[in-house]
JSON list of C-alpha atoms in Angstrom, two decimals:
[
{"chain": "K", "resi": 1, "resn": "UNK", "atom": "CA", "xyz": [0.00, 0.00, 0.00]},
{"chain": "K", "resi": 2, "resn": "UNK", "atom": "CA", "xyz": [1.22, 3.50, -0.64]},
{"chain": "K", "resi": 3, "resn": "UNK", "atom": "CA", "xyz": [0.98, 6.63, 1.35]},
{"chain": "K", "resi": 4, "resn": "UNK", "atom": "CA", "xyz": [-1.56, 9.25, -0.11]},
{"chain": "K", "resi": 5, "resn": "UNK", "atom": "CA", "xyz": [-0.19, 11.49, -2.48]},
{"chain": "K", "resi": 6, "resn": "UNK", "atom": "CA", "xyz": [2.67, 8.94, -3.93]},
{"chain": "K", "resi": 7, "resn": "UNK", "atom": "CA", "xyz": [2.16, 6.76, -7.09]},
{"chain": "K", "resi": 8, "resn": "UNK", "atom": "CA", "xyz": [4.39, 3.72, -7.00]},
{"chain": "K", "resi": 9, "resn": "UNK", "atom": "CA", "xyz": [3.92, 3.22, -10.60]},
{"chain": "K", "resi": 10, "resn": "UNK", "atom": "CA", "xyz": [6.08, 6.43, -11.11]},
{"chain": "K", "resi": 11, "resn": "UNK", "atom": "CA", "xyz": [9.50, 5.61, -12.61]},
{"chain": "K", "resi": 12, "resn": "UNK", "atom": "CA", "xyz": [12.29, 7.33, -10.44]},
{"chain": "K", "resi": 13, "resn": "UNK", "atom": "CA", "xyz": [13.47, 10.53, -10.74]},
{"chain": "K", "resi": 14, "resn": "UNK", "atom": "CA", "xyz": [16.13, 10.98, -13.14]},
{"chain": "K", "resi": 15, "resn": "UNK", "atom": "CA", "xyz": [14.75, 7.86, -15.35]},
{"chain": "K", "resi": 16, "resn": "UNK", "atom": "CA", "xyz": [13.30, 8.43, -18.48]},
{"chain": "K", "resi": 17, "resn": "UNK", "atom": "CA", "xyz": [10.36, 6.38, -19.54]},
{"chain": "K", "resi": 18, "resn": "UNK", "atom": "CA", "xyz": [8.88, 6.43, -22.94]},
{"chain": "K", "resi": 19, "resn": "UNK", "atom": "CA", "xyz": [5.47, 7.97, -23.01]},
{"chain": "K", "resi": 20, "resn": "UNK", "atom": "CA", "xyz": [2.43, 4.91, -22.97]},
{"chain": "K", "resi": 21, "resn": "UNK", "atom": "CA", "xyz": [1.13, 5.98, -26.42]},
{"chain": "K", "resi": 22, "resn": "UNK", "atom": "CA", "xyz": [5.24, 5.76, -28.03]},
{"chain": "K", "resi": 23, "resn": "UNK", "atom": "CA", "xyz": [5.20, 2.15, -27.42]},
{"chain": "K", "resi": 24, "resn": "UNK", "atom": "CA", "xyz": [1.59, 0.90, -28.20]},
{"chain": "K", "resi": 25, "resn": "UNK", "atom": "CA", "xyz": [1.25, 2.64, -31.10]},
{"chain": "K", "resi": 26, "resn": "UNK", "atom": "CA", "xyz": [3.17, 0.03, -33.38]},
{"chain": "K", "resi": 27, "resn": "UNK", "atom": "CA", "xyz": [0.82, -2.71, -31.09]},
{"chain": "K", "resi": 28, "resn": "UNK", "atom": "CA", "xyz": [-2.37, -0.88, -32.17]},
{"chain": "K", "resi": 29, "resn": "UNK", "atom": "CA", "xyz": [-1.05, -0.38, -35.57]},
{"chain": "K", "resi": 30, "resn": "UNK", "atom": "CA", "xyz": [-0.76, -4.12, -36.20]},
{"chain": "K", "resi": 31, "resn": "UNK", "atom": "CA", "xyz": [-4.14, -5.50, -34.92]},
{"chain": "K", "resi": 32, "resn": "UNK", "atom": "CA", "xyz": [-5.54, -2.89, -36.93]},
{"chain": "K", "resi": 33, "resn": "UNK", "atom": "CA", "xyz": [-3.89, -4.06, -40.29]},
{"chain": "K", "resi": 34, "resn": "UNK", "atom": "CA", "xyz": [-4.75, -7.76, -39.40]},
{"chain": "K", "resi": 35, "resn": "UNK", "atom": "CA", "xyz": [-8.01, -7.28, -38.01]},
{"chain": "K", "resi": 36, "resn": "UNK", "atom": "CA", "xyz": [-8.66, -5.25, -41.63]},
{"chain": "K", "resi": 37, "resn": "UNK", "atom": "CA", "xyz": [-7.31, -8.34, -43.30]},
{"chain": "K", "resi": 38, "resn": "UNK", "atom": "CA", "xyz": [-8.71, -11.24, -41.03]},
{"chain": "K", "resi": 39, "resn": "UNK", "atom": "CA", "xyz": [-12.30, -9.64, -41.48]},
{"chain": "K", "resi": 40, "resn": "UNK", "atom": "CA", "xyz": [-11.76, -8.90, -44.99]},
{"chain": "K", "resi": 41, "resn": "UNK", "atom": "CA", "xyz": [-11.40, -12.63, -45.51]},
{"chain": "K", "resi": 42, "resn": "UNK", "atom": "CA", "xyz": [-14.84, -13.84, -43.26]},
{"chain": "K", "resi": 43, "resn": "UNK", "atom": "CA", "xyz": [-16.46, -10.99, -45.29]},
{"chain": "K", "resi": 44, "resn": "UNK", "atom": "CA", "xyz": [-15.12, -12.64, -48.82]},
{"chain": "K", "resi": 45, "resn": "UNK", "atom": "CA", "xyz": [-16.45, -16.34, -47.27]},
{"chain": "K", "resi": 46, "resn": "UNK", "atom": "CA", "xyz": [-19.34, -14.97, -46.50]},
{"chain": "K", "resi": 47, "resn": "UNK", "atom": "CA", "xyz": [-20.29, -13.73, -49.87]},
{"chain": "K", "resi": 48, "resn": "UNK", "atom": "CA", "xyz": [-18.98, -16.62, -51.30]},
{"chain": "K", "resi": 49, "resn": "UNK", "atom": "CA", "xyz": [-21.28, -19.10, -48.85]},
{"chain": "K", "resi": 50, "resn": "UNK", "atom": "CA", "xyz": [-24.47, -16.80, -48.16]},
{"chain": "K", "resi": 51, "resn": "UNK", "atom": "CA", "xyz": [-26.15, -18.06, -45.83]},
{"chain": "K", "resi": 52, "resn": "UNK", "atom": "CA", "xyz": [-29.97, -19.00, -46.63]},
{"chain": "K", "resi": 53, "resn": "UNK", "atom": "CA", "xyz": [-33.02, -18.03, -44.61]},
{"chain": "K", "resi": 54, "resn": "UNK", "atom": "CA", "xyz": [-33.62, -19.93, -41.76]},
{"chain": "K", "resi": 55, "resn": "UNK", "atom": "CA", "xyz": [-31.12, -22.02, -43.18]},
{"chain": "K", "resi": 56, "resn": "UNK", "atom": "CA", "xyz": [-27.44, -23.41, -40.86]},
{"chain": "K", "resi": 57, "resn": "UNK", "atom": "CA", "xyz": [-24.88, -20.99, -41.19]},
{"chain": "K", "resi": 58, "resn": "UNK", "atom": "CA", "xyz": [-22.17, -22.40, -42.56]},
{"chain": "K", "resi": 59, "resn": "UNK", "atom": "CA", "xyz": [-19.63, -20.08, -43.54]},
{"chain": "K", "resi": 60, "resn": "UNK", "atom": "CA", "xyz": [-19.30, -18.45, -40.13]},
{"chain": "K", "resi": 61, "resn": "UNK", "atom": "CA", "xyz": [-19.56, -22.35, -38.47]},
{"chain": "K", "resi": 62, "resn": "UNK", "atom": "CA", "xyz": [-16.60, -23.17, -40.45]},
{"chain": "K", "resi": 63, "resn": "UNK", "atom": "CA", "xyz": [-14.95, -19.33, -39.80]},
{"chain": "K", "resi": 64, "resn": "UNK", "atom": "CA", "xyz": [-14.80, -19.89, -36.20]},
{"chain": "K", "resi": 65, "resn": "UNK", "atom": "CA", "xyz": [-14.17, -23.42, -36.45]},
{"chain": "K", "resi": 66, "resn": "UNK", "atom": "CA", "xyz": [-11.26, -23.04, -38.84]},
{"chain": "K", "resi": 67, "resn": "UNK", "atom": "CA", "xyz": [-9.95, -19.75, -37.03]},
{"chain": "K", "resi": 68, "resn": "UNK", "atom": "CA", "xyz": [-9.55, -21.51, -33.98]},
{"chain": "K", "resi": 69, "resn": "UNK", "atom": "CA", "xyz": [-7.65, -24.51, -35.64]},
{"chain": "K", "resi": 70, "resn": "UNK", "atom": "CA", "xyz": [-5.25, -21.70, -36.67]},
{"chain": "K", "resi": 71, "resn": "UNK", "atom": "CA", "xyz": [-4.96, -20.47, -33.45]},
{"chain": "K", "resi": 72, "resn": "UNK", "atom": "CA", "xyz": [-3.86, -23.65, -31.93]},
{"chain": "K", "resi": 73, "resn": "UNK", "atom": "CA", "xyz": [-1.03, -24.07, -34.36]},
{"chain": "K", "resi": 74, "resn": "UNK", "atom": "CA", "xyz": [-0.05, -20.54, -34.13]},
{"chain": "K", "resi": 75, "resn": "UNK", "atom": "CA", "xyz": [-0.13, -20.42, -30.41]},
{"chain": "K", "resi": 76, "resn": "UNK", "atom": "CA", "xyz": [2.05, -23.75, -30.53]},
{"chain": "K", "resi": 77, "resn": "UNK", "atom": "CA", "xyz": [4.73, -22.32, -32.80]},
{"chain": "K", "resi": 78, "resn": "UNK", "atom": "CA", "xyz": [4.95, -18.77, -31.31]},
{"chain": "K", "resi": 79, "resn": "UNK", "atom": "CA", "xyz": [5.34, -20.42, -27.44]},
{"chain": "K", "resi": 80, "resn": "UNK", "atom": "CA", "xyz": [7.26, -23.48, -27.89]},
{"chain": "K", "resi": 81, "resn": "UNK", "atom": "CA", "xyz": [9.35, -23.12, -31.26]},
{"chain": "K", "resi": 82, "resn": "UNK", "atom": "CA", "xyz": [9.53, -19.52, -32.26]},
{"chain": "K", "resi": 83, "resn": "UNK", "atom": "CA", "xyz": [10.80, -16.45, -30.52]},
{"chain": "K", "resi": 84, "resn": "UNK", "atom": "CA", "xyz": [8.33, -14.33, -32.61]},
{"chain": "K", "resi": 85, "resn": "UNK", "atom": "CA", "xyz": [9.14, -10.40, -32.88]},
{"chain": "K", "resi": 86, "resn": "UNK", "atom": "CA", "xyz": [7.05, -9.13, -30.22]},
{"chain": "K", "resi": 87, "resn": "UNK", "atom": "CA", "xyz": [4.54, -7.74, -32.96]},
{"chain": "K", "resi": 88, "resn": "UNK", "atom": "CA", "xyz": [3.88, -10.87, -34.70]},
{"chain": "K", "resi": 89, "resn": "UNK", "atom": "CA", "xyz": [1.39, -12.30, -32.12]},
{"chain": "K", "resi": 90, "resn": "UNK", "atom": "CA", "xyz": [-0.62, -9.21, -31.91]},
{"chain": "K", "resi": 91, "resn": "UNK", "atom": "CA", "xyz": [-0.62, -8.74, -35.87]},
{"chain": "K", "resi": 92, "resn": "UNK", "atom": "CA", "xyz": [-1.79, -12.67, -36.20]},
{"chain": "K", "resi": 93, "resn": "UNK", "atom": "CA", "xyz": [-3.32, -13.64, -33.38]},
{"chain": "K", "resi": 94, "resn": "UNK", "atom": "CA", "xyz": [-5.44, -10.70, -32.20]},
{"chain": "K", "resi": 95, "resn": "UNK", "atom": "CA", "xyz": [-5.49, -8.75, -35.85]},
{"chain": "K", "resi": 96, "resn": "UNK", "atom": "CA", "xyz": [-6.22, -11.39, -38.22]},
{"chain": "K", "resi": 97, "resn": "UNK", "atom": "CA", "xyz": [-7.48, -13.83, -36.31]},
{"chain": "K", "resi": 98, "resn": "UNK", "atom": "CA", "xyz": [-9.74, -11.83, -34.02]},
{"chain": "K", "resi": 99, "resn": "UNK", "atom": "CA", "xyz": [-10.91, -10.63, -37.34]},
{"chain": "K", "resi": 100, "resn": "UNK", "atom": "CA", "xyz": [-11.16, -13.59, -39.29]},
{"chain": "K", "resi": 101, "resn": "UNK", "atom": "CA", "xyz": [-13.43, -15.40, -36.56]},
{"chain": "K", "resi": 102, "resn": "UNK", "atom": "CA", "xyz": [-16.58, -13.96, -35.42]},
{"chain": "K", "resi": 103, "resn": "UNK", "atom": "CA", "xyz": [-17.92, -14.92, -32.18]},
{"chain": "K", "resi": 104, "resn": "UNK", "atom": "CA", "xyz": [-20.53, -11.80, -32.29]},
{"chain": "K", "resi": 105, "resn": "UNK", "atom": "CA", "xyz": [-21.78, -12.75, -35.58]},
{"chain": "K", "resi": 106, "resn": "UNK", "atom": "CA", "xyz": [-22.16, -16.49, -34.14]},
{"chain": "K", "resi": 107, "resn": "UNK", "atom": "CA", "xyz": [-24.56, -15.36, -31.26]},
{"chain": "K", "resi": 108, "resn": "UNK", "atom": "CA", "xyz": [-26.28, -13.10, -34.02]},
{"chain": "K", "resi": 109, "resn": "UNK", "atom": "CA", "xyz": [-27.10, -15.89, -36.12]},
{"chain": "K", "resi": 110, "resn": "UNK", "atom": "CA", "xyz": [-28.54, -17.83, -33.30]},
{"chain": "K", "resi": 111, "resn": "UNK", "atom": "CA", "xyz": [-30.82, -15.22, -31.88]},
{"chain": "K", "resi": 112, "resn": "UNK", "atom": "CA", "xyz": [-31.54, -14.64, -35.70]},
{"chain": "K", "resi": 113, "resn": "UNK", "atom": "CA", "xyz": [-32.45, -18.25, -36.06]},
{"chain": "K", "resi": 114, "resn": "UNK", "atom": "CA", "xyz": [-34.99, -18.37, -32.81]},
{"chain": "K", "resi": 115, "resn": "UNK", "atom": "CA", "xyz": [-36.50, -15.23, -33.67]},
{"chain": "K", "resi": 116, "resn": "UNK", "atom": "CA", "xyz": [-37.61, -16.59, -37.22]},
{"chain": "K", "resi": 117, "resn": "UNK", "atom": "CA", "xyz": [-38.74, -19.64, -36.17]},
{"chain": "K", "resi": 118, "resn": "UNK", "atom": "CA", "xyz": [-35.84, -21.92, -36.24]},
{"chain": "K", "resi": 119, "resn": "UNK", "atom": "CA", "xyz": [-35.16, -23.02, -32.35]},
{"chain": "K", "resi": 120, "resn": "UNK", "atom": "CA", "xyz": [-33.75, -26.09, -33.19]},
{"chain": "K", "resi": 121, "resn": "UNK", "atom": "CA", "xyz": [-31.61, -25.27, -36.14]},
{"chain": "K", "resi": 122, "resn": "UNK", "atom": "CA", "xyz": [-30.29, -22.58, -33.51]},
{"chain": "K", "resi": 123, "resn": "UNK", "atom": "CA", "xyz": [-29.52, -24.76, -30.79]},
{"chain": "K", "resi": 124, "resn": "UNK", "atom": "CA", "xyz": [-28.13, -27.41, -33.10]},
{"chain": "K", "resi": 125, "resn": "UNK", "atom": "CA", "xyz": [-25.45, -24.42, -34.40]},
{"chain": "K", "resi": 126, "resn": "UNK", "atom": "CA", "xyz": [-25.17, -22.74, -30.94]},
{"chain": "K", "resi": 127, "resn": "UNK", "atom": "CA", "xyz": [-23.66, -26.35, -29.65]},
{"chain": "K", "resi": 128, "resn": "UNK", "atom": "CA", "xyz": [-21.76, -27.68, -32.83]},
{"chain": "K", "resi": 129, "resn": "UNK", "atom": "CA", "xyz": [-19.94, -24.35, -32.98]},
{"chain": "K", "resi": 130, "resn": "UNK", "atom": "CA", "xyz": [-19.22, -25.07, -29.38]},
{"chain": "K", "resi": 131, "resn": "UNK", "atom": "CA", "xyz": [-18.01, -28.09, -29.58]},
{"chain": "K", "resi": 132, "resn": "UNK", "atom": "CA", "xyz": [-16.28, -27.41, -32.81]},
{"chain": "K", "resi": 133, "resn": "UNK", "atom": "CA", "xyz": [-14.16, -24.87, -32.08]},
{"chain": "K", "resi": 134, "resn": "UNK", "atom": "CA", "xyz": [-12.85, -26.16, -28.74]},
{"chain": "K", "resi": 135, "resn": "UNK", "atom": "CA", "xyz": [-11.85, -29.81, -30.48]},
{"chain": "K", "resi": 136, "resn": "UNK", "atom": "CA", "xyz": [-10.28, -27.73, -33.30]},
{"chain": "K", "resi": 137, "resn": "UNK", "atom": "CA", "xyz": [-8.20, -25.54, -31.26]},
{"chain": "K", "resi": 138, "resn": "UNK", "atom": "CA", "xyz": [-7.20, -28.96, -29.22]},
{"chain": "K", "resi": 139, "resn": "UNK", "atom": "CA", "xyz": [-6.56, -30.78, -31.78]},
{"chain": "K", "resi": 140, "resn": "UNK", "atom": "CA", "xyz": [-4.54, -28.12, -33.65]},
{"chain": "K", "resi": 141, "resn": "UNK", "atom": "CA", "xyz": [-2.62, -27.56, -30.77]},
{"chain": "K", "resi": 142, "resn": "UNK", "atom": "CA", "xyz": [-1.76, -31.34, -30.18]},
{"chain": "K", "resi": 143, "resn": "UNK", "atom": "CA", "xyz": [-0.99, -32.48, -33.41]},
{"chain": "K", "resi": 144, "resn": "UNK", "atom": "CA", "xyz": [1.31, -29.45, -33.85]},
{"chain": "K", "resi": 145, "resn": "UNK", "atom": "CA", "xyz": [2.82, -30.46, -30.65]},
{"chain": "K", "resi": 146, "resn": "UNK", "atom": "CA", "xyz": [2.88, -34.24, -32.10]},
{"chain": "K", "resi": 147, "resn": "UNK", "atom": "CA", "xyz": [4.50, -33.22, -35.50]},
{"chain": "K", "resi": 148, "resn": "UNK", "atom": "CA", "xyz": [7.18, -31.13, -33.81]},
{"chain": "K", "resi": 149, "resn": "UNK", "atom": "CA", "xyz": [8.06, -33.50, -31.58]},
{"chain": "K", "resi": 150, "resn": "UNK", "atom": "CA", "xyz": [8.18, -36.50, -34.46]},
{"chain": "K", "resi": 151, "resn": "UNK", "atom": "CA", "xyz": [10.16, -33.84, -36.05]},
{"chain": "K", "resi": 152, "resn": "UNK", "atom": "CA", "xyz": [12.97, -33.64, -33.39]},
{"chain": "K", "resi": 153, "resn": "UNK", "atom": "CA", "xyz": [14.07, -37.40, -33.25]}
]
């Protein structure tokens, strides 16, 4: 605990520190420019799969399903085989991953679903995306593991 009046997240005197905004910029720079590509690329899907009315929504099923696959592997290689520059992960991971799967657009489609009728269609989606997306990202992330490994003896 600090006394009143002192901030202990103040560097000490006669240290310079860069200001916040000097050294997030780049960070915020590179999710932007992912995110732009990662959700240019579920937009292109998504015209190229429309989805049909009261129909299952594919496109962003296999979006999320193949987003998270991508994140396993990524995760794998960036933590156990490659010391990434410090902007890769947030370019990739956040930027054009967080754009390229769509989470919002999932729950969307579900209340979309139950609204028009379709309960069942939007419970069946609400769980197999579930489900989907955790066994990719596991799976991903083991089997990279697995072919690394087989790779190394």
């Amino acid at each position: 605990m600090t006394a009143p009046g002192t901030d202990s997240l103040r560097a000490p005197a006669g240290t310079a520190r860069p200001a916040a905004w000097r050294t997030q910029a780049p960070v915020v720079a590179v999710v932007a420019a992912g995110g732009a590509l990662g959700a240019t690329a579920r937009y292109a899907l998504a015209l190229w799969w429309p989805l049909q009315p009261g129909g299952f929504p594919w496109a962003t099923f296999w979006t999320n399903v193949v987003g998270c696959a991508v994140i396993g592997v990524f995760m794998v290689i960036i933590t156990d085989v490659w010391a990434a520059h410090r902007l890769v992960r947030p370019f990739f991971g956040t930027g054009v991953l967080g754009g390229f799967t769509t989470f919002s657009t999932y729950a969307v489609d579900i209340q979309r679903l139950v609204d028009d009728g379709h309960p069942r269609t939007g419970l069946a989606y609400l769980a197999a995306t579930l489900v989907a997306a955790l066994t990719a990202v596991w799976l991903a992330s083991a089997a990279t593991r697995r072919v690394l490994k087989w790779r190394q003896s």
